[in-house]
Amino acid sequence: MENFKDLTREERAAALKALGLPAFREAQIFKWICKGAEDFSGMSDLSAELRTRLAEKWSLETLSVDLVQSSSDGTKKFLLGLPDGNKIETVFMEYSYGNSLCISTQVGCAMGCSFCASTIGGKRRNLKAWEMLDEFIVSEKAAGKPVNHLVLMGIGEPFDNYENLCEFLRQIHDPKGIGLSYRNITVSTCGIVPKIRQFGQDFPQVNLAISLHAANQKAREALMPVAKAYDLKSLLEAADDHGKQTGRRVTYEYTLIAGKNDSLEGAAELAELLRGTLCHVNLIPLNPVAETGLSASSKKQALAFADYLEKHGVPCSIRRTLGKDIDAACGQLRKKNS
Ligand code: SAH
C-alpha cells in the first residue's frame, strides 16, 4: 500500500481532489500528521466513512524511536528507525535561548570529509521530506519538551538532497502544522556553491552555516574532497553574496583538529579571508572518530585561535561540547548500531 506521506503536499491535494474531496481536507490531514498520527482512524474531524476510505487506499508510515541516550547536561540523542530498516540520528539540546534539535538529511553521506563519522560507508539514500518532518515530530515527543530551534547538521549533506529539503522546509514552516519560523532554522553545508546561491533565493530567511575547516585551498582540499569541485574563492563569494542578498550573518563552522588546521598561521589566514564580511565563526572542538586517527586541538590552542580571530576583527565562539558522554557527534550512534 502507498504511504500517503510519500506524496508532496501538492500531490496529496491532487490525489484527494481525484477522490472528489474538497481542498481543505489536505490541510486537515496534514495537521494530524504533524501531531504524529500513525493512521487515519483518530482523525476526528473526518467522517468515519472517509477515514475508512483513506485507510483502504493509503498507509501512514512513521519513524520509530529505537534508542535514547541521555547526557547529564540535558542533551538527548535518538536513534530512529526508517520504514526500510535504515537508521538515522537526531540530537536534542537545551540552550539558554531555548531547545534545539539537530536532524539528519540523508542515510550516510557522500561528501567524504576526513574527520566525520557519517561518511564512513558512504551515502545509502536521501531522506524524504516526510522522514525529516517525522524526525522533528517523534524527537520532540520523545524529548518531552518543546523544540523551537532546528539545525540541519546531522547525518548527510542537505544540499545533496535539495528538492526534499525544500519540501521539508515548506512543511515544517506551515502554520497549519508545526509553524516553525524560518529564522529559527539553520541549514549547514560543506560548500556546494550553486545550491548556496539557489537557497539564498528560495529561502532568504533561513540561516546558512558553511563548513569551512581550513582557510586556504590546499589545506581545505586535504580535509574535504568537495573543495576540489567548488574552490574556496567561489565559496566565499557565494557566502558573501548570500549575506548581502539576505541581510543575514553567515556562520562558518571550523572544526579544530590538532596539527591540521589549528595553528596561529591558520588563524591569520582565516582572519584575512573573513575580515569585513557579515559573519560569525563557530569553532568546534573535534569530536574524535576512532577510524580517522585525528585528535582535537588542546583547550589552550583553541583559546589562542579564538583570541587571534577576535583581536583581528572576526567574531567567533568556541562551541560548548554537549553530549560528549553519549556519542553526540554526527553519525557515531548510527555507526555503532548498523
Ligand atoms: N554536511 C553538512 C552538515 C552535517 S555536519 C556540513 O558539512 O555542514 C555538521 C558539522 O559538524 C559540519 O561542520 C561538520 O564538518 C562537523 N563535523 C563532522 N564531524 C565532526 C567531528 N567528528 N567533530 C566535530 N565536528 C564535526
mmCIF file of C-alpha atoms and ligand atoms in Angstrom:
data_model
loop_
_atom_site.group_PDB
_atom_site.id
_atom_site.type_symbol
_atom_site.label_atom_id
_atom_site.label_comp_id
_atom_site.label_asym_id
_atom_site.label_seq_id
_atom_site.Cartn_x
_atom_site.Cartn_y
_atom_site.Cartn_z
ATOM 1 C CA MET A 1 0.000 0.000 0.000
ATOM 2 C CA GLU A 2 1.237 3.507 -0.813
ATOM 3 C CA ASN A 3 2.368 5.702 2.075
ATOM 4 C CA PHE A 4 0.317 8.929 1.923
ATOM 5 C CA LYS A 5 3.269 10.860 3.395
ATOM 6 C CA ASP A 6 5.490 9.937 0.426
ATOM 7 C CA LEU A 7 3.446 12.448 -1.613
ATOM 8 C CA THR A 8 4.312 16.148 -1.619
ATOM 9 C CA ARG A 9 1.611 18.457 -0.239
ATOM 10 C CA GLU A 10 0.661 19.352 -3.803
ATOM 11 C CA GLU A 11 0.398 15.689 -4.821
ATOM 12 C CA ARG A 12 -1.721 14.967 -1.754
ATOM 13 C CA ALA A 13 -4.134 17.743 -2.654
ATOM 14 C CA ALA A 14 -4.385 16.420 -6.226
ATOM 15 C CA ALA A 15 -4.902 12.819 -5.047
ATOM 16 C CA LEU A 16 -7.667 13.881 -2.649
ATOM 17 C CA LYS A 17 -9.288 16.018 -5.343
ATOM 18 C CA ALA A 18 -9.309 12.980 -7.623
ATOM 19 C CA LEU A 19 -11.377 11.241 -4.936
ATOM 20 C CA GLY A 20 -13.856 14.127 -5.116
ATOM 21 C CA LEU A 21 -12.784 15.698 -1.812
ATOM 22 C CA PRO A 22 -12.570 19.471 -1.171
ATOM 23 C CA ALA A 23 -9.136 21.163 -0.874
ATOM 24 C CA PHE A 24 -9.369 21.781 2.891
ATOM 25 C CA ARG A 25 -9.183 18.031 3.570
ATOM 26 C CA GLU A 26 -5.466 18.046 2.726
ATOM 27 C CA ALA A 27 -4.789 20.685 5.399
ATOM 28 C CA GLN A 28 -6.885 18.756 7.928
ATOM 29 C CA ILE A 29 -4.917 15.567 7.349
ATOM 30 C CA PHE A 30 -1.609 17.499 7.390
ATOM 31 C CA LYS A 31 -2.496 18.865 10.838
ATOM 32 C CA TRP A 32 -2.959 15.315 12.144
ATOM 33 C CA ILE A 33 0.297 14.159 10.539
ATOM 34 C CA CYS A 34 2.085 16.980 12.363
ATOM 35 C CA LYS A 35 0.572 15.710 15.615
ATOM 36 C CA GLY A 36 2.188 12.329 14.959
ATOM 37 C CA ALA A 37 -0.857 10.396 13.674
ATOM 38 C CA GLU A 38 0.086 6.814 12.793
ATOM 39 C CA ASP A 39 -3.122 6.066 10.898
ATOM 40 C CA PHE A 40 -6.299 7.805 9.751
ATOM 41 C CA SER A 41 -8.520 6.303 12.468
ATOM 42 C CA GLY A 42 -8.020 9.063 15.069
ATOM 43 C CA MET A 43 -8.683 12.000 12.690
ATOM 44 C CA SER A 44 -11.846 13.017 14.478
ATOM 45 C CA ASP A 45 -12.789 15.893 12.176
ATOM 46 C CA LEU A 46 -13.149 13.469 9.249
ATOM 47 C CA SER A 47 -16.241 11.282 8.984
ATOM 48 C CA ALA A 48 -15.851 7.603 9.889
ATOM 49 C CA GLU A 49 -16.704 6.711 6.295
ATOM 50 C CA LEU A 50 -13.978 8.973 4.920
ATOM 51 C CA ARG A 51 -11.395 7.650 7.389
ATOM 52 C CA THR A 52 -12.138 4.114 6.192
ATOM 53 C CA ARG A 53 -11.887 5.159 2.548
ATOM 54 C CA LEU A 54 -8.493 6.789 3.129
ATOM 55 C CA ALA A 55 -7.176 3.811 5.104
ATOM 56 C CA GLU A 56 -8.162 1.462 2.261
ATOM 57 C CA LYS A 57 -6.028 3.462 -0.143
ATOM 58 C CA TRP A 58 -3.054 4.658 1.899
ATOM 59 C CA SER A 59 -0.889 3.851 4.907
ATOM 60 C CA LEU A 60 0.736 6.467 7.154
ATOM 61 C CA GLU A 61 4.293 5.348 7.899
ATOM 62 C CA THR A 62 6.110 6.853 10.896
ATOM 63 C CA LEU A 63 9.632 6.640 12.290
ATOM 64 C CA SER A 64 10.344 4.528 15.357
ATOM 65 C CA VAL A 65 12.475 5.658 18.309
ATOM 66 C CA ASP A 66 14.866 2.718 18.649
ATOM 67 C CA LEU A 67 17.301 4.015 21.238
ATOM 68 C CA VAL A 68 17.558 7.057 23.540
ATOM 69 C CA GLN A 69 20.792 8.180 25.147
ATOM 70 C CA SER A 70 20.567 10.905 27.785
ATOM 71 C CA SER A 71 23.523 13.008 28.858
ATOM 72 C CA SER A 72 23.942 14.589 32.259
ATOM 73 C CA ASP A 73 23.856 18.026 30.535
ATOM 74 C CA GLY A 74 20.260 17.511 29.267
ATOM 75 C CA THR A 75 21.308 16.529 25.746
ATOM 76 C CA LYS A 76 19.401 13.559 24.349
ATOM 77 C CA LYS A 77 20.368 11.531 21.364
ATOM 78 C CA PHE A 78 17.800 9.486 19.467
ATOM 79 C CA LEU A 79 18.431 6.589 17.113
ATOM 80 C CA LEU A 80 15.458 6.496 14.742
ATOM 81 C CA GLY A 81 14.324 3.612 12.551
ATOM 82 C CA LEU A 82 13.129 4.249 8.977
ATOM 83 C CA PRO A 83 10.487 2.015 7.328
ATOM 84 C CA ASP A 84 13.166 0.327 5.154
ATOM 85 C CA GLY A 85 15.236 -0.652 8.219
ATOM 86 C CA ASN A 86 17.886 2.069 7.889
ATOM 87 C CA LYS A 87 18.799 4.115 10.981
ATOM 88 C CA ILE A 88 19.417 7.826 11.439
ATOM 89 C CA GLU A 89 20.084 10.122 14.403
ATOM 90 C CA THR A 90 18.775 13.305 15.942
ATOM 91 C CA VAL A 91 20.122 15.285 18.908
ATOM 92 C CA PHE A 92 18.045 17.377 21.326
ATOM 93 C CA MET A 93 19.959 20.157 23.127
ATOM 94 C CA GLU A 94 18.989 22.714 25.762
ATOM 95 C CA TYR A 95 20.371 26.248 25.413
ATOM 96 C CA SER A 96 19.714 29.491 27.249
ATOM 97 C CA TYR A 97 17.663 30.725 24.249
ATOM 98 C CA GLY A 98 15.515 27.572 24.054
ATOM 99 C CA ASN A 99 15.580 23.972 22.956
ATOM 100 C CA SER A 100 17.219 22.963 19.728
ATOM 101 C CA LEU A 101 17.033 19.833 17.612
ATOM 102 C CA CYS A 102 19.665 18.641 15.158
ATOM 103 C CA ILE A 103 18.317 16.401 12.376
ATOM 104 C CA SER A 104 19.761 14.237 9.593
ATOM 105 C CA THR A 105 19.107 14.775 5.874
ATOM 106 C CA GLN A 106 20.481 11.554 4.348
ATOM 107 C CA VAL A 107 21.266 7.956 5.327
ATOM 108 C CA GLY A 108 25.062 8.227 5.324
ATOM 109 C CA CYS A 109 26.883 10.870 3.306
ATOM 110 C CA ALA A 110 28.778 11.012 0.012
ATOM 111 C CA MET A 111 30.966 14.007 0.818
ATOM 112 C CA GLY A 112 33.927 12.138 2.314
ATOM 113 C CA CYS A 113 35.186 14.701 4.892
ATOM 114 C CA SER A 114 38.228 13.094 6.509
ATOM 115 C CA PHE A 115 37.205 13.707 10.157
ATOM 116 C CA CYS A 116 33.493 12.799 10.001
ATOM 117 C CA ALA A 117 31.829 9.540 11.068
ATOM 118 C CA SER A 118 28.731 9.987 8.868
ATOM 119 C CA THR A 119 30.590 9.491 5.623
ATOM 120 C CA ILE A 120 32.266 6.199 6.563
ATOM 121 C CA GLY A 121 30.352 3.668 4.433
ATOM 122 C CA GLY A 122 29.152 6.357 2.001
ATOM 123 C CA LYS A 123 25.635 7.516 1.199
ATOM 124 C CA ARG A 124 22.839 4.940 1.172
ATOM 125 C CA ARG A 125 19.970 7.220 0.203
ATOM 126 C CA ASN A 126 18.338 10.605 0.572
ATOM 127 C CA LEU A 127 15.749 11.162 3.272
ATOM 128 C CA LYS A 128 12.288 12.040 2.031
ATOM 129 C CA ALA A 129 10.611 15.257 3.157
ATOM 130 C CA TRP A 130 8.213 13.417 5.462
ATOM 131 C CA GLU A 131 11.075 11.496 7.089
ATOM 132 C CA MET A 132 12.777 14.791 8.027
ATOM 133 C CA LEU A 133 9.461 16.147 9.345
ATOM 134 C CA ASP A 134 8.945 12.943 11.334
ATOM 135 C CA GLU A 135 12.444 13.307 12.843
ATOM 136 C CA PHE A 136 11.175 16.550 14.367
ATOM 137 C CA ILE A 137 7.784 15.195 15.448
ATOM 138 C CA VAL A 138 8.981 11.980 17.100
ATOM 139 C CA SER A 139 12.109 13.531 18.678
ATOM 140 C CA GLU A 140 10.153 16.420 20.201
ATOM 141 C CA LYS A 141 7.638 13.959 21.593
ATOM 142 C CA ALA A 142 10.377 11.668 22.957
ATOM 143 C CA ALA A 143 12.277 14.621 24.479
ATOM 144 C CA GLY A 144 9.089 15.697 26.267
ATOM 145 C CA LYS A 145 9.950 19.376 25.798
ATOM 146 C CA PRO A 146 9.043 21.874 23.080
ATOM 147 C CA VAL A 147 11.642 22.447 20.349
ATOM 148 C CA ASN A 148 11.904 25.964 18.940
ATOM 149 C CA HIS A 149 15.179 25.860 17.002
ATOM 150 C CA LEU A 150 16.160 23.438 14.281
ATOM 151 C CA VAL A 151 19.594 22.796 12.803
ATOM 152 C CA LEU A 152 20.237 20.576 9.804
ATOM 153 C CA MET A 153 23.651 19.411 10.949
ATOM 154 C CA GLY A 154 23.088 15.701 11.489
ATOM 155 C CA ILE A 155 23.998 12.889 9.106
ATOM 156 C CA GLY A 156 24.139 13.915 5.436
ATOM 157 C CA GLU A 157 24.611 16.924 3.195
ATOM 158 C CA PRO A 158 21.345 18.908 2.928
ATOM 159 C CA PHE A 159 22.260 20.455 -0.439
ATOM 160 C CA ASP A 160 22.871 16.966 -1.899
ATOM 161 C CA ASN A 161 19.136 16.364 -1.257
ATOM 162 C CA TYR A 162 17.831 19.742 -2.368
ATOM 163 C CA GLU A 163 14.264 19.068 -3.570
ATOM 164 C CA ASN A 164 13.305 17.056 -0.483
ATOM 165 C CA LEU A 165 14.971 19.675 1.722
ATOM 166 C CA CYS A 166 12.820 22.429 0.190
ATOM 167 C CA GLU A 167 9.588 20.431 0.538
ATOM 168 C CA PHE A 168 10.501 19.653 4.161
ATOM 169 C CA LEU A 169 11.206 23.310 4.984
ATOM 170 C CA ARG A 170 7.885 24.399 3.496
ATOM 171 C CA GLN A 171 6.094 21.697 5.505
ATOM 172 C CA ILE A 172 7.693 22.464 8.881
ATOM 173 C CA HIS A 173 7.091 26.190 8.365
ATOM 174 C CA ASP A 174 3.383 25.870 7.541
ATOM 175 C CA PRO A 175 1.357 27.413 10.412
ATOM 176 C CA LYS A 176 -1.369 24.801 9.772
ATOM 177 C CA GLY A 177 1.048 22.267 11.277
ATOM 178 C CA ILE A 178 4.204 22.948 13.286
ATOM 179 C CA GLY A 179 4.678 26.545 12.100
ATOM 180 C CA LEU A 180 8.390 26.814 12.874
ATOM 181 C CA SER A 181 9.790 30.215 11.926
ATOM 182 C CA TYR A 182 12.348 30.166 9.106
ATOM 183 C CA ARG A 183 14.535 32.441 11.248
ATOM 184 C CA ASN A 184 14.830 29.634 13.797
ATOM 185 C CA ILE A 185 16.172 27.163 11.231
ATOM 186 C CA THR A 186 19.839 26.760 10.213
ATOM 187 C CA VAL A 187 20.989 24.699 7.249
ATOM 188 C CA SER A 188 24.634 23.648 7.230
ATOM 189 C CA THR A 189 26.521 22.780 4.037
ATOM 190 C CA CYS A 190 30.002 21.543 3.235
ATOM 191 C CA GLY A 191 30.048 24.093 0.402
ATOM 192 C CA ILE A 192 28.045 23.158 -2.703
ATOM 193 C CA VAL A 193 28.253 26.597 -4.297
ATOM 194 C CA PRO A 194 25.408 26.545 -6.884
ATOM 195 C CA LYS A 195 22.987 25.330 -4.216
ATOM 196 C CA ILE A 196 24.104 28.037 -1.766
ATOM 197 C CA ARG A 197 23.129 30.591 -4.407
ATOM 198 C CA GLN A 198 19.841 28.861 -5.188
ATOM 199 C CA PHE A 199 18.987 28.528 -1.478
ATOM 200 C CA GLY A 200 19.509 32.247 -0.856
ATOM 201 C CA GLN A 201 16.817 32.903 -3.452
ATOM 202 C CA ASP A 202 14.449 30.152 -2.342
ATOM 203 C CA PHE A 203 14.714 30.605 1.452
ATOM 204 C CA PRO A 204 16.245 34.019 2.260
ATOM 205 C CA GLN A 205 15.015 33.865 5.872
ATOM 206 C CA VAL A 206 16.663 30.548 6.746
ATOM 207 C CA ASN A 207 20.121 30.803 8.355
ATOM 208 C CA LEU A 208 23.103 29.443 6.450
ATOM 209 C CA ALA A 209 26.121 27.758 8.028
ATOM 210 C CA ILE A 210 29.143 26.828 5.935
ATOM 211 C CA SER A 211 31.628 24.159 6.979
ATOM 212 C CA LEU A 212 34.936 25.828 6.199
ATOM 213 C CA HIS A 213 37.507 23.986 8.361
ATOM 214 C CA ALA A 214 40.507 25.492 6.578
ATOM 215 C CA ALA A 215 41.422 28.928 5.272
ATOM 216 C CA ASN A 216 43.453 28.000 2.222
ATOM 217 C CA GLN A 217 42.594 25.880 -0.791
ATOM 218 C CA LYS A 218 45.271 23.214 -0.267
ATOM 219 C CA ALA A 219 44.500 22.605 3.411
ATOM 220 C CA ARG A 220 40.763 22.535 2.707
ATOM 221 C CA GLU A 221 41.162 20.005 -0.099
ATOM 222 C CA ALA A 222 43.101 17.763 2.275
ATOM 223 C CA LEU A 223 40.182 17.702 4.731
ATOM 224 C CA MET A 224 37.177 17.994 2.417
ATOM 225 C CA PRO A 225 37.044 16.455 -1.094
ATOM 226 C CA VAL A 226 34.157 18.811 -2.013
ATOM 227 C CA ALA A 227 36.706 21.655 -2.047
ATOM 228 C CA LYS A 228 38.106 20.225 -5.302
ATOM 229 C CA ALA A 229 34.761 20.711 -7.017
ATOM 230 C CA TYR A 230 34.000 24.157 -5.511
ATOM 231 C CA ASP A 231 37.067 26.150 -4.566
ATOM 232 C CA LEU A 232 37.462 28.439 -1.600
ATOM 233 C CA LYS A 233 37.259 31.616 -3.647
ATOM 234 C CA SER A 234 33.907 30.751 -5.266
ATOM 235 C CA LEU A 235 32.589 29.520 -1.902
ATOM 236 C CA LEU A 236 33.422 32.765 -0.120
ATOM 237 C CA GLU A 237 31.970 34.819 -2.955
ATOM 238 C CA ALA A 238 28.716 32.866 -2.746
ATOM 239 C CA ALA A 239 28.643 33.241 1.041
ATOM 240 C CA ASP A 240 29.324 36.952 0.846
ATOM 241 C CA ASP A 241 26.606 37.428 -1.779
ATOM 242 C CA HIS A 242 24.255 35.407 0.424
ATOM 243 C CA GLY A 243 24.891 37.800 3.308
ATOM 244 C CA LYS A 244 24.329 40.849 1.125
ATOM 245 C CA GLN A 245 21.218 39.401 -0.503
ATOM 246 C CA THR A 246 19.531 38.250 2.718
ATOM 247 C CA GLY A 247 20.992 40.716 5.231
ATOM 248 C CA ARG A 248 21.726 37.695 7.398
ATOM 249 C CA ARG A 249 25.018 36.800 9.017
ATOM 250 C CA VAL A 250 26.673 33.663 7.622
ATOM 251 C CA THR A 251 28.055 31.214 10.182
ATOM 252 C CA TYR A 252 31.321 29.477 9.358
ATOM 253 C CA GLU A 253 31.983 26.202 11.131
ATOM 254 C CA TYR A 254 35.618 25.458 11.785
ATOM 255 C CA THR A 255 36.409 22.145 13.466
ATOM 256 C CA LEU A 256 39.736 22.406 15.301
ATOM 257 C CA ILE A 257 41.917 19.375 14.541
ATOM 258 C CA ALA A 258 45.289 19.080 16.282
ATOM 259 C CA GLY A 259 48.181 19.771 13.936
ATOM 260 C CA LYS A 260 45.952 20.065 10.833
ATOM 261 C CA ASN A 261 44.202 23.427 10.894
ATOM 262 C CA ASP A 262 44.698 24.912 14.361
ATOM 263 C CA SER A 263 47.945 26.873 14.016
ATOM 264 C CA LEU A 264 48.029 30.629 14.544
ATOM 265 C CA GLU A 265 49.141 30.973 10.909
ATOM 266 C CA GLY A 266 45.846 29.261 10.065
ATOM 267 C CA ALA A 267 44.004 31.741 12.267
ATOM 268 C CA ALA A 268 45.772 34.611 10.488
ATOM 269 C CA GLU A 269 44.720 33.258 7.085
ATOM 270 C CA LEU A 270 41.158 32.877 8.306
ATOM 271 C CA ALA A 271 41.065 36.411 9.698
ATOM 272 C CA GLU A 272 42.433 37.748 6.420
ATOM 273 C CA LEU A 273 39.763 35.851 4.495
ATOM 274 C CA LEU A 274 36.759 36.890 6.568
ATOM 275 C CA ARG A 275 37.540 40.331 7.971
ATOM 276 C CA GLY A 276 34.894 42.876 6.991
ATOM 277 C CA THR A 277 32.271 40.310 5.982
ATOM 278 C CA LEU A 278 28.994 39.767 7.834
ATOM 279 C CA CYS A 279 29.892 36.529 9.592
ATOM 280 C CA HIS A 280 30.382 34.545 12.755
ATOM 281 C CA VAL A 281 32.914 31.751 13.190
ATOM 282 C CA ASN A 282 31.863 28.744 15.226
ATOM 283 C CA LEU A 283 34.964 26.904 16.421
ATOM 284 C CA ILE A 284 34.103 23.259 17.099
ATOM 285 C CA PRO A 285 36.481 21.090 19.118
ATOM 286 C CA LEU A 286 36.865 17.886 17.081
ATOM 287 C CA ASN A 287 34.821 15.014 18.383
ATOM 288 C CA PRO A 288 37.341 12.244 17.718
ATOM 289 C CA VAL A 289 36.213 9.361 15.486
ATOM 290 C CA ALA A 290 38.438 6.317 16.066
ATOM 291 C CA GLU A 291 38.786 5.364 12.357
ATOM 292 C CA THR A 292 40.161 8.767 11.361
ATOM 293 C CA GLY A 293 43.188 8.841 13.668
ATOM 294 C CA LEU A 294 42.626 12.586 14.191
ATOM 295 C CA SER A 295 42.520 14.290 17.569
ATOM 296 C CA ALA A 296 41.054 17.500 18.949
ATOM 297 C CA SER A 297 43.139 20.629 19.497
ATOM 298 C CA SER A 298 44.098 21.310 23.088
ATOM 299 C CA LYS A 299 41.947 23.756 25.025
ATOM 300 C CA LYS A 300 44.898 26.145 25.147
ATOM 301 C CA GLN A 301 45.334 26.081 21.361
ATOM 302 C CA ALA A 302 41.592 26.530 20.783
ATOM 303 C CA LEU A 303 41.557 29.588 23.074
ATOM 304 C CA ALA A 304 44.618 31.061 21.355
ATOM 305 C CA PHE A 305 42.992 30.523 17.935
ATOM 306 C CA ALA A 306 39.763 32.198 19.081
ATOM 307 C CA ASP A 307 41.676 35.049 20.701
ATOM 308 C CA TYR A 308 43.569 35.726 17.480
ATOM 309 C CA LEU A 309 40.347 35.912 15.448
ATOM 310 C CA GLU A 310 38.649 38.250 17.948
ATOM 311 C CA LYS A 311 41.669 40.555 18.080
ATOM 312 C CA HIS A 312 41.679 40.741 14.296
ATOM 313 C CA GLY A 313 38.033 41.691 13.926
ATOM 314 C CA VAL A 314 36.386 38.310 13.285
ATOM 315 C CA PRO A 315 33.586 37.462 15.739
ATOM 316 C CA CYS A 316 33.797 33.875 16.935
ATOM 317 C CA SER A 317 32.824 31.463 19.671
ATOM 318 C CA ILE A 318 34.025 28.058 20.772
ATOM 319 C CA ARG A 319 31.099 25.687 20.667
ATOM 320 C CA ARG A 320 30.219 24.202 24.012
ATOM 321 C CA THR A 321 30.643 20.454 23.691
ATOM 322 C CA LEU A 322 27.320 18.895 24.604
ATOM 323 C CA GLY A 323 26.594 15.219 24.999
ATOM 324 C CA LYS A 324 30.212 14.095 24.899
ATOM 325 C CA ASP A 325 29.331 11.146 27.096
ATOM 326 C CA ILE A 326 26.725 9.901 24.575
ATOM 327 C CA ASP A 327 28.442 9.858 21.136
ATOM 328 C CA ALA A 328 26.674 13.072 20.121
ATOM 329 C CA ALA A 329 28.897 13.780 17.095
ATOM 330 C CA CYS A 330 27.356 13.144 13.674
ATOM 331 C CA GLY A 331 26.896 9.534 12.743
ATOM 332 C CA GLN A 332 28.578 7.856 15.691
ATOM 333 C CA LEU A 333 25.480 6.255 17.171
ATOM 334 C CA ARG A 334 24.208 5.005 13.803
ATOM 335 C CA LYS A 335 27.621 3.536 13.015
ATOM 336 C CA LYS A 336 27.572 1.590 16.264
ATOM 337 C CA ASN A 337 24.074 0.241 15.631
ATOM 338 C CA SER A 338 24.072 -0.682 11.955
HETATM 339 N N1 SAH B 1 27.001 18.127 5.628
HETATM 340 C C1 SAH B 1 26.763 19.317 6.354
HETATM 341 C C2 SAH B 1 26.047 19.128 7.681
HETATM 342 C C3 SAH B 1 26.435 17.975 8.565
HETATM 343 S S1 SAH B 1 27.862 18.046 9.595
HETATM 344 C C4 SAH B 1 28.042 20.098 6.549
HETATM 345 O O1 SAH B 1 29.083 19.611 6.167
HETATM 346 O O2 SAH B 1 27.981 21.223 7.017
HETATM 347 C C5 SAH B 1 27.672 19.357 10.749
HETATM 348 C C6 SAH B 1 29.007 19.954 11.161
HETATM 349 O O3 SAH B 1 29.760 19.061 12.010
HETATM 350 C C7 SAH B 1 29.914 20.251 9.970
HETATM 351 O O4 SAH B 1 30.554 21.473 10.151
HETATM 352 C C8 SAH B 1 30.893 19.108 10.040
HETATM 353 O O5 SAH B 1 32.061 19.399 9.336
HETATM 354 C C9 SAH B 1 31.089 18.948 11.537
HETATM 355 N N2 SAH B 1 31.656 17.675 11.950
HETATM 356 C C10 SAH B 1 31.572 16.472 11.347
HETATM 357 N N3 SAH B 1 32.239 15.527 12.041
HETATM 358 C C11 SAH B 1 32.750 16.138 13.134
HETATM 359 C C12 SAH B 1 33.536 15.694 14.239
HETATM 360 N N4 SAH B 1 33.918 14.437 14.350
HETATM 361 N N5 SAH B 1 33.879 16.607 15.159
HETATM 362 C C13 SAH B 1 33.490 17.899 15.059
HETATM 363 N N6 SAH B 1 32.747 18.366 14.047
HETATM 364 C C14 SAH B 1 32.375 17.511 13.080
#
